[in-house]
Tab-separated table of C-alpha atoms in Angstrom:
chain	number	residue	atom	x	y	z
A	25	MET	CA	0.000	0.002	0.001
A	26	ASN	CA	3.027	2.326	-0.157
A	27	GLN	CA	3.691	2.437	-3.874
A	28	HIS	CA	3.161	6.178	-4.016
A	29	ARG	CA	4.055	7.225	-0.504
A	30	ILE	CA	5.912	10.493	-0.230
A	31	GLN	CA	9.483	10.113	0.965
A	32	THR	CA	12.207	12.669	1.308
A	33	GLY	CA	15.200	10.330	1.569
A	34	SER	CA	17.655	9.833	4.395
A	35	ALA	CA	21.218	10.577	5.340
A	36	GLY	CA	22.309	7.180	4.035
A	37	ARG	CA	20.793	7.925	0.641
A	38	ASN	CA	22.396	11.331	0.377
A	39	ARG	CA	25.937	10.068	-0.019
A	40	VAL	CA	25.990	10.950	-3.700
A	41	TRP	CA	25.696	14.617	-2.701
A	42	ASN	CA	27.399	14.637	0.717
A	43	LYS	CA	30.981	14.094	-0.339
A	44	GLY	CA	34.114	16.160	0.087
A	45	ASN	CA	33.829	19.334	2.071
A	46	LYS	CA	30.034	19.847	1.962
A	47	GLY	CA	29.547	20.718	5.619
A	48	LEU	CA	29.969	24.464	5.263
A	49	ALA	CA	27.819	24.564	2.151
A	50	ALA	CA	25.058	22.655	3.926
A	51	ALA	CA	25.139	25.037	6.877
A	52	ALA	CA	24.971	28.025	4.554
A	53	LEU	CA	22.075	26.444	2.663
A	54	LEU	CA	20.154	25.795	5.869
A	55	LEU	CA	20.565	29.421	6.905
A	56	ALA	CA	19.349	30.511	3.466
A	57	VAL	CA	16.328	28.215	3.785
A	58	ILE	CA	15.378	29.798	7.091
A	59	MET	CA	15.682	33.301	5.620
A	60	VAL	CA	13.597	32.382	2.567
A	61	VAL	CA	10.881	30.720	4.645
A	62	ALA	CA	10.670	33.753	6.873
A	63	ALA	CA	10.445	36.044	3.842
A	64	CYS	CA	7.708	33.960	2.265
A	65	GLY	CA	5.760	33.959	5.505
A	66	ALA	CA	6.025	37.747	5.697
A	67	LYS	CA	4.422	37.967	2.272
A	68	GLY	CA	1.349	36.197	3.577
A	69	GLY	CA	1.857	32.747	2.108
A	70	ALA	CA	2.865	31.289	-1.211
A	71	GLY	CA	0.791	31.392	-4.340
A	72	ALA	CA	1.011	29.421	-7.576
A	73	GLY	CA	3.083	30.702	-10.477
A	74	GLY	CA	6.347	31.755	-8.822
A	75	ALA	CA	9.531	32.810	-10.573
A	76	GLU	CA	10.288	30.695	-13.602
A	77	ALA	CA	12.879	27.929	-13.409
A	78	GLU	CA	15.041	27.197	-16.392
A	79	SER	CA	13.387	24.493	-18.477
A	80	PRO	CA	14.388	22.834	-21.744
A	81	ALA	CA	14.137	25.415	-24.498
A	82	SER	CA	12.393	22.867	-26.677
A	83	ALA	CA	9.573	22.594	-24.127
A	84	ALA	CA	9.310	25.968	-22.440
A	85	PRO	CA	6.643	26.227	-19.727
A	86	ASP	CA	3.392	27.949	-20.501
A	87	SER	CA	2.572	31.336	-19.051
A	88	PRO	CA	1.596	31.079	-15.389
A	89	SER	CA	-2.124	30.638	-14.830
A	90	LYS	CA	-4.170	30.351	-11.665
A	91	ASP	CA	-6.078	27.526	-13.335
A	92	LYS	CA	-2.940	25.439	-13.786
A	93	LEU	CA	-0.803	23.556	-11.320
A	94	ASP	CA	2.573	25.112	-10.567
A	95	ILE	CA	4.940	22.112	-10.681
A	96	GLN	CA	8.625	22.212	-9.864
A	97	VAL	CA	10.741	19.201	-10.807
A	98	SER	CA	14.344	18.402	-9.963
A	99	PHE	CA	16.085	17.556	-13.254
A	100	TYR	CA	15.441	16.582	-16.869
A	101	PRO	CA	13.927	13.068	-16.785
A	102	MET	CA	11.477	14.214	-14.121
A	103	TYR	CA	10.616	17.218	-16.304
A	104	GLU	CA	9.932	15.062	-19.349
A	105	PHE	CA	7.857	12.474	-17.494
A	106	THR	CA	5.866	15.113	-15.596
A	107	LYS	CA	5.227	17.268	-18.658
A	108	GLN	CA	3.974	14.247	-20.574
A	109	VAL	CA	1.490	13.401	-17.815
A	110	ALA	CA	0.418	16.933	-16.863
A	111	GLY	CA	-0.085	18.208	-20.396
A	112	ASP	CA	-1.871	21.550	-20.509
A	113	ALA	CA	-3.076	21.311	-16.918
A	114	ALA	CA	0.208	22.515	-15.412
A	115	ASN	CA	3.177	24.814	-15.721
A	116	VAL	CA	6.175	22.511	-15.304
A	117	GLN	CA	9.491	24.081	-14.399
A	118	MET	CA	12.892	22.509	-13.797
A	119	LEU	CA	15.216	23.422	-10.939
A	120	VAL	CA	18.496	22.053	-12.379
A	121	PRO	CA	19.199	24.105	-15.521
A	122	SER	CA	19.794	22.457	-18.878
A	123	GLY	CA	23.443	21.552	-19.421
A	124	VAL	CA	24.244	21.273	-15.700
A	125	GLU	CA	25.341	17.952	-14.199
A	126	PRO	CA	22.708	17.279	-11.484
A	127	HIS	CA	25.127	15.393	-9.210
A	128	ASP	CA	27.003	18.676	-8.712
A	129	TRP	CA	24.045	21.051	-8.517
A	130	GLU	CA	22.944	22.617	-5.238
A	131	PRO	CA	19.761	24.667	-4.661
A	132	THR	CA	19.913	28.392	-4.068
A	133	PRO	CA	17.561	30.506	-1.923
A	134	ARG	CA	15.728	31.413	-5.126
A	135	ASP	CA	15.110	27.721	-5.823
A	136	ILE	CA	13.792	27.209	-2.303
A	137	ALA	CA	11.427	30.141	-2.811
A	138	LYS	CA	10.054	28.427	-5.916
A	139	LEU	CA	9.265	25.325	-3.849
A	140	GLU	CA	7.506	27.476	-1.262
A	141	GLU	CA	5.172	28.768	-3.968
A	142	ALA	CA	4.695	25.541	-5.932
A	143	ASP	CA	1.732	23.163	-5.795
A	144	VAL	CA	3.779	20.039	-6.618
A	145	PHE	CA	7.407	19.001	-6.446
A	146	VAL	CA	8.522	15.928	-8.418
A	147	TYR	CA	11.912	14.357	-7.794
A	148	ASN	CA	13.557	11.048	-8.600
A	149	GLY	CA	14.665	10.103	-5.084
A	150	ALA	CA	17.001	7.247	-4.060
A	151	GLY	CA	19.705	9.786	-3.278
A	152	MET	CA	19.862	11.420	-6.736
A	153	GLU	CA	18.879	14.783	-5.258
A	154	GLY	CA	20.983	14.673	-2.109
A	155	TRP	CA	19.670	18.034	-0.952
A	156	VAL	CA	15.998	17.021	-0.901
A	157	GLU	CA	15.624	15.981	2.728
A	158	GLN	CA	17.222	19.116	4.135
A	159	VAL	CA	15.385	21.507	1.834
A	160	LEU	CA	11.919	19.948	2.080
A	161	SER	CA	12.123	19.671	5.847
A	162	ALA	CA	12.492	23.452	5.937
A	163	VAL	CA	9.823	24.346	3.344
A	164	SER	CA	6.803	25.618	5.253
A	165	SER	CA	4.206	25.370	2.480
A	166	LYS	CA	1.258	23.202	3.551
A	167	LYS	CA	-0.082	22.787	0.022
A	168	LEU	CA	3.104	21.368	-1.549
A	169	VAL	CA	2.567	17.800	-2.785
A	170	LYS	CA	5.860	15.906	-2.987
A	171	ILE	CA	6.193	13.033	-5.441
A	172	GLU	CA	9.146	10.637	-5.296
A	173	ALA	CA	9.040	9.062	-8.735
A	174	SER	CA	11.216	6.053	-7.867
A	175	GLN	CA	9.006	5.015	-4.931
A	176	GLY	CA	8.332	1.270	-4.821
A	177	LEU	CA	11.038	0.226	-7.291
A	178	ASP	CA	13.498	-2.608	-6.677
A	179	MET	CA	16.644	-0.558	-6.069
A	180	ILE	CA	20.277	-1.562	-6.526
A	181	GLU	CA	22.313	-1.060	-3.358
A	182	ASP	CA	25.719	0.421	-3.924
A	183	ALA	CA	27.098	2.573	-1.125
A	184	GLU	CA	29.229	5.527	-2.189
A	185	GLY	CA	32.882	4.724	-1.853
A	186	HIS	CA	32.581	0.968	-2.438
A	187	ASP	CA	35.182	-0.330	-4.861
A	188	HIS	CA	33.612	-1.395	-8.136
A	189	HIS	CA	36.658	-3.437	-9.057
A	190	ASP	CA	37.182	-5.878	-6.217
A	191	GLY	CA	38.390	-9.437	-6.659
A	192	ASP	CA	39.097	-10.058	-10.310
A	193	GLY	CA	38.202	-6.451	-10.985
A	194	HIS	CA	34.672	-6.847	-12.253
A	195	GLU	CA	32.572	-9.241	-10.227
A	196	PRO	CA	30.370	-6.460	-8.771
A	197	ALA	CA	29.517	-5.197	-12.267
A	198	GLU	CA	28.618	-8.680	-13.440
A	199	GLU	CA	26.463	-9.802	-10.537
A	200	GLY	CA	23.403	-7.845	-11.620
A	201	ALA	CA	23.389	-9.451	-15.036
A	202	HIS	CA	23.411	-12.991	-13.664
A	203	GLU	CA	20.160	-12.188	-11.895
A	204	HIS	CA	18.535	-11.384	-15.229
A	205	ASP	CA	16.985	-14.669	-16.347
A	206	ASP	CA	13.556	-15.761	-17.506
A	207	GLU	CA	12.281	-15.966	-13.962
A	208	HIS	CA	13.413	-12.392	-13.292
A	209	ASP	CA	11.717	-11.202	-16.497
A	210	GLN	CA	8.430	-12.799	-15.531
A	211	ALA	CA	8.603	-11.400	-12.015
A	212	HIS	CA	9.513	-7.968	-13.353
A	213	HIS	CA	6.550	-7.862	-15.714
A	214	HIS	CA	4.256	-9.086	-12.959
A	215	ASP	CA	5.543	-6.340	-10.661
A	216	HIS	CA	5.107	-3.765	-13.401
A	217	GLU	CA	1.483	-4.690	-13.917
A	218	HIS	CA	0.991	-4.717	-10.157
A	219	ASP	CA	2.488	-1.218	-9.918
A	220	ARG	CA	0.145	0.016	-12.647
A	221	GLU	CA	-2.907	-1.411	-10.929
A	222	GLN	CA	-1.943	0.090	-7.606
A	223	ALA	CA	-1.330	3.469	-9.239
A	224	HIS	CA	-5.086	3.562	-9.939
A	225	GLU	CA	-6.479	1.532	-7.063
A	226	GLU	CA	-4.638	3.068	-4.115
A	227	ASP	CA	-5.362	6.754	-4.666
A	228	HIS	CA	-7.197	6.893	-1.350
A	229	ASP	CA	-4.201	5.543	0.532
A	230	HIS	CA	-1.873	7.803	-1.443
A	231	ASN	CA	-3.945	10.823	-0.503
A	232	HIS	CA	-3.850	9.880	3.154
A	233	GLU	CA	-0.099	9.453	3.025
A	234	HIS	CA	0.350	12.867	1.422
A	235	GLU	CA	-1.324	14.377	4.454
A	236	ALA	CA	1.399	12.844	6.586
A	237	ALA	CA	4.203	13.902	4.244
A	238	GLY	CA	6.042	15.622	7.044
A	239	HIS	CA	6.901	12.247	8.605
A	240	HIS	CA	9.975	10.719	6.975
A	241	ASN	CA	9.783	7.051	6.055
A	242	HIS	CA	12.826	4.892	5.548
A	243	ASP	CA	11.338	1.624	4.288
A	244	HIS	CA	14.029	1.046	1.687
A	245	ASP	CA	16.911	2.973	3.234
A	246	HIS	CA	19.679	0.368	3.138
A	247	GLY	CA	22.590	2.763	2.719
A	248	GLY	CA	23.776	3.982	-0.693
A	249	LEU	CA	21.435	3.319	-3.605
A	250	ASP	CA	21.891	3.605	-7.344
A	251	PRO	CA	19.354	6.292	-8.328
A	252	HIS	CA	19.584	5.970	-12.135
A	253	VAL	CA	16.318	4.084	-12.575
A	254	TRP	CA	15.089	6.197	-15.510
A	255	LEU	CA	17.743	4.562	-17.746
A	256	SER	CA	15.677	1.386	-17.835
A	257	PRO	CA	12.568	2.035	-19.960
A	258	ALA	CA	10.762	-0.642	-17.950
A	259	LEU	CA	11.354	1.316	-14.727
A	260	ALA	CA	10.633	4.646	-16.397
A	261	ILE	CA	7.099	3.333	-16.904
A	262	THR	CA	6.648	2.923	-13.158
A	263	GLU	CA	8.048	6.415	-12.530
A	264	VAL	CA	5.466	7.828	-14.938
A	265	ARG	CA	2.673	5.955	-13.130
A	266	ASN	CA	3.892	7.264	-9.774
A	267	ILE	CA	3.840	10.800	-11.146
A	268	GLU	CA	0.343	10.246	-12.539
A	269	ALA	CA	-0.925	9.120	-9.132
A	270	GLY	CA	0.675	12.080	-7.357
A	271	LEU	CA	-0.711	14.633	-9.799
A	272	SER	CA	-4.160	13.078	-9.500
A	273	GLN	CA	-3.962	13.623	-5.743
A	274	ALA	CA	-2.855	17.226	-6.233
A	275	ALA	CA	-5.578	18.028	-8.781
A	276	PRO	CA	-8.307	15.348	-8.720
A	277	GLU	CA	-10.393	17.398	-11.133
A	278	HIS	CA	-7.792	16.543	-13.810
A	279	GLN	CA	-7.433	12.870	-12.894
A	280	GLU	CA	-8.928	11.608	-16.146
A	281	LEU	CA	-6.651	13.881	-18.191
A	282	PHE	CA	-3.597	12.674	-16.293
A	283	ARG	CA	-4.630	9.045	-16.805
A	284	LYS	CA	-5.174	9.558	-20.526
A	285	ASN	CA	-1.853	11.364	-20.960
A	286	ALA	CA	0.017	8.773	-18.900
A	287	ASP	CA	-1.530	5.910	-20.878
A	288	ALA	CA	-0.413	7.512	-24.142
A	289	TYR	CA	3.148	8.061	-22.952
A	290	VAL	CA	3.430	4.652	-21.304
A	291	ALA	CA	2.423	3.066	-24.623
A	292	LYS	CA	5.459	4.746	-26.200
A	293	LEU	CA	7.697	3.617	-23.358
A	294	GLU	CA	6.437	0.047	-23.736
A	295	VAL	CA	7.456	0.111	-27.399
A	296	LEU	CA	10.873	1.410	-26.328
A	297	ASP	CA	11.159	-1.310	-23.692
A	298	GLN	CA	10.406	-3.983	-26.284
A	299	GLU	CA	12.984	-2.516	-28.665
A	300	PHE	CA	15.630	-2.787	-25.932
A	301	ARG	CA	14.651	-6.365	-25.109
A	302	GLU	CA	14.663	-7.574	-28.688
A	303	THR	CA	17.819	-5.743	-29.754
A	304	LEU	CA	19.989	-6.535	-26.735
A	305	ALA	CA	18.928	-10.181	-26.537
A	306	SER	CA	20.884	-10.963	-29.704
A	307	VAL	CA	24.107	-8.971	-29.262
A	308	LYS	CA	27.415	-10.858	-29.453
A	309	ARG	CA	28.869	-9.602	-26.181
A	310	LYS	CA	27.246	-8.592	-22.909
A	311	ASP	CA	29.967	-6.481	-21.244
A	312	PHE	CA	30.251	-2.749	-21.803
A	313	ILE	CA	32.579	-0.189	-20.198
A	314	ALA	CA	30.840	3.011	-19.142
A	315	GLN	CA	32.224	6.254	-17.745
A	316	HIS	CA	30.351	5.939	-14.445
A	317	ALA	CA	27.980	3.454	-12.849
A	318	ALA	CA	24.795	4.979	-14.245
A	319	PHE	CA	23.605	2.007	-16.266
A	320	GLY	CA	23.102	-0.649	-13.618
A	321	TYR	CA	19.334	-0.860	-14.117
A	322	LEU	CA	19.645	-0.908	-17.896
A	323	ALA	CA	22.173	-3.747	-17.584
A	324	ARG	CA	20.086	-5.653	-15.041
A	325	ASP	CA	16.797	-5.391	-16.911
A	326	TYR	CA	18.174	-6.193	-20.379
A	327	GLY	CA	20.738	-8.883	-19.641
A	328	LEU	CA	23.980	-6.892	-19.941
A	329	ARG	CA	26.996	-6.384	-17.657
A	330	GLN	CA	28.103	-2.867	-16.842
A	331	VAL	CA	31.791	-2.315	-16.116
A	332	PRO	CA	32.002	1.262	-14.786
A	333	ILE	CA	35.186	3.322	-14.817
A	334	ALA	CA	33.926	5.452	-11.902
A	335	GLY	CA	31.276	4.967	-9.234
A	336	LEU	CA	27.795	6.449	-8.932
A	337	SER	CA	29.147	10.003	-9.070
A	338	PRO	CA	30.662	10.800	-12.495
A	339	GLU	CA	33.156	13.336	-11.155
A	340	LEU	CA	34.926	10.713	-9.018
A	341	GLU	CA	37.984	9.634	-10.987
A	342	PRO	CA	39.306	6.057	-10.624
A	343	SER	CA	42.604	5.286	-8.951
A	344	ALA	CA	45.620	4.130	-10.924
A	345	ALA	CA	44.934	0.560	-9.787
A	346	GLN	CA	41.325	0.753	-10.957
A	347	MET	CA	42.429	2.183	-14.296
A	348	ALA	CA	44.836	-0.718	-14.694
A	349	GLU	CA	42.037	-3.194	-13.975
A	350	ILE	CA	39.777	-1.581	-16.549
A	351	VAL	CA	42.547	-1.667	-19.150
A	352	LYS	CA	43.277	-5.321	-18.337
A	353	PHE	CA	39.607	-6.238	-18.605
A	354	ALA	CA	39.241	-4.404	-21.912
A	355	LYS	CA	42.261	-6.150	-23.424
A	356	GLU	CA	41.275	-9.611	-22.183
A	357	ASN	CA	37.733	-9.218	-23.490
A	358	ASP	CA	38.672	-7.471	-26.720
A	359	VAL	CA	36.557	-4.403	-25.908
A	360	LYS	CA	36.592	-2.068	-28.881
A	361	THR	CA	34.455	0.809	-27.554
A	362	ILE	CA	34.774	2.832	-24.346
A	363	PHE	CA	31.646	4.805	-23.550
A	364	PHE	CA	31.777	8.352	-22.246
A	365	GLU	CA	28.866	10.660	-21.527
A	366	THR	CA	27.554	14.166	-21.950
A	367	LEU	CA	27.858	16.935	-19.344
A	368	VAL	CA	31.138	15.627	-17.818
A	369	SER	CA	34.739	15.377	-18.988
A	370	SER	CA	35.608	12.417	-21.209
A	371	LYS	CA	39.359	12.493	-20.495
A	372	VAL	CA	39.428	9.234	-18.499
A	373	ALA	CA	37.491	7.313	-21.149
A	374	GLU	CA	39.743	8.765	-23.835
A	375	ALA	CA	42.873	7.766	-21.918
A	376	ILE	CA	41.679	4.174	-21.609
A	377	SER	CA	40.625	3.986	-25.250
A	378	LYS	CA	44.050	5.267	-26.315
A	379	GLU	CA	45.790	2.704	-24.109
A	380	ILE	CA	43.931	-0.250	-25.651
A	381	GLY	CA	43.445	1.105	-29.172
A	382	ALA	CA	39.659	1.324	-28.879
A	383	GLN	CA	37.231	3.979	-30.035
A	384	THR	CA	34.982	6.123	-27.846
A	385	ALA	CA	31.245	6.643	-28.137
A	386	VAL	CA	28.527	8.392	-26.147
A	387	LEU	CA	26.280	6.456	-23.777
A	388	ASN	CA	24.026	9.147	-22.425
A	389	PRO	CA	22.794	9.010	-18.788
A	390	ILE	CA	20.174	11.622	-19.772
A	391	GLU	CA	20.685	13.603	-16.601
A	392	GLY	CA	20.312	16.832	-18.554
A	393	LEU	CA	20.063	18.139	-22.103
A	394	THR	CA	22.991	19.650	-23.991
A	395	GLU	CA	22.693	22.643	-26.301
A	396	GLU	CA	22.807	20.235	-29.224
A	397	ASP	CA	19.962	18.209	-27.732
A	398	LEU	CA	17.899	21.352	-27.276
A	399	SER	CA	18.534	22.649	-30.782
A	400	SER	CA	17.643	19.260	-32.248
A	401	SER	CA	14.485	18.862	-30.105
A	402	ARG	CA	15.737	15.591	-28.656
A	403	ASP	CA	13.765	14.151	-25.784
A	404	TYR	CA	14.038	11.147	-23.476
A	405	ILE	CA	12.800	8.593	-25.996
A	406	VAL	CA	15.010	9.931	-28.795
A	407	LEU	CA	18.073	9.866	-26.530
A	408	MET	CA	17.304	6.367	-25.270
A	409	ARG	CA	17.064	5.120	-28.857
A	410	GLN	CA	20.440	6.694	-29.505
A	411	ASN	CA	21.777	4.783	-26.491
A	412	LEU	CA	20.309	1.572	-27.885
A	413	ASP	CA	21.943	2.175	-31.263
A	414	ALA	CA	25.296	2.829	-29.566
A	415	LEU	CA	25.044	-0.363	-27.487
A	416	LYS	CA	23.982	-2.442	-30.489
A	417	LEU	CA	26.993	-1.240	-32.495
A	418	ALA	CA	29.521	-1.662	-29.668
A	419	LEU	CA	28.265	-5.048	-28.510
A	420	ASN	CA	28.286	-6.554	-31.989
A	421	GLU	CA	31.882	-5.601	-32.818
């Protein structure tokens, strides 16, 4: 009964964000939160249609309207999924600007003010937005509906700082793939259908839980979690259904519209999911080397083995020993392509490719849109198909 329960994370799930010398920044942010809350209270409460957040230029938010929901979302996948469900019933705005790596982004007082005035806040959860718990605990708005899109999913545990190259160098990356067999597929599809049914049948429970959103729940807080669930089309479907249920709670008068929009978008995601299953089932090799450990769910759900150069945070560079293990693995397995990604430096991937005489190619974690993506009107589905094409080419070499 907790498929759509509102959660704001925990300290254990914030390790992606809380690294290095973040203590002073956190203290400064908390002080800014207090000042913003006080300022908003002095203005007599928050109303819909606050200052605009930067959103993808290819899908700019409509003009603010009192008849529309004011929705703030954390970063790009949440923007795309929410916009597809909300349609014309909401103004959807994105906190993390286009072209910014969300692992590195931190909210400003202006961003906190937007949350004070919003009707809905949609975020991925599972530690992706490490600032969520601290910020939302300080937001005083009573009307704000918080939707954790990853709620109820079967998460991959991977605490920040764990070595991804223990033992022979790659056992941790391979373990997830061995779990992907016919039994897993059947269970996954059963769970997916169960999630969809509960998204429609448990609205009453979801509404009740929203009323208690101030109480943090830690049902699946097992330490560090891999938050990159949107990179599996199968799991993206559940995120869309969670968003649909949350928006229906926030604006029940638009429930039928949200259901219709979600059904239409889920149908497209189901086609994408099938394309991944059919294409990746027949590739010659199953191992791929990625710039950071963003593709664990994609690998698990489609029978591949991810060998990440870095951990869950893309800015963490591997040690010399880890680099040597990656190079050894690539040579022993005749890897011909090293994947790098958008929004972060590709120098490590390029160094490895040069060492082994391989080429480089983009495998996009879709954490944000580049200027090229914006100018070409690329969206989540387009970028995921590009990822599929890149994997198909690399894994058939």
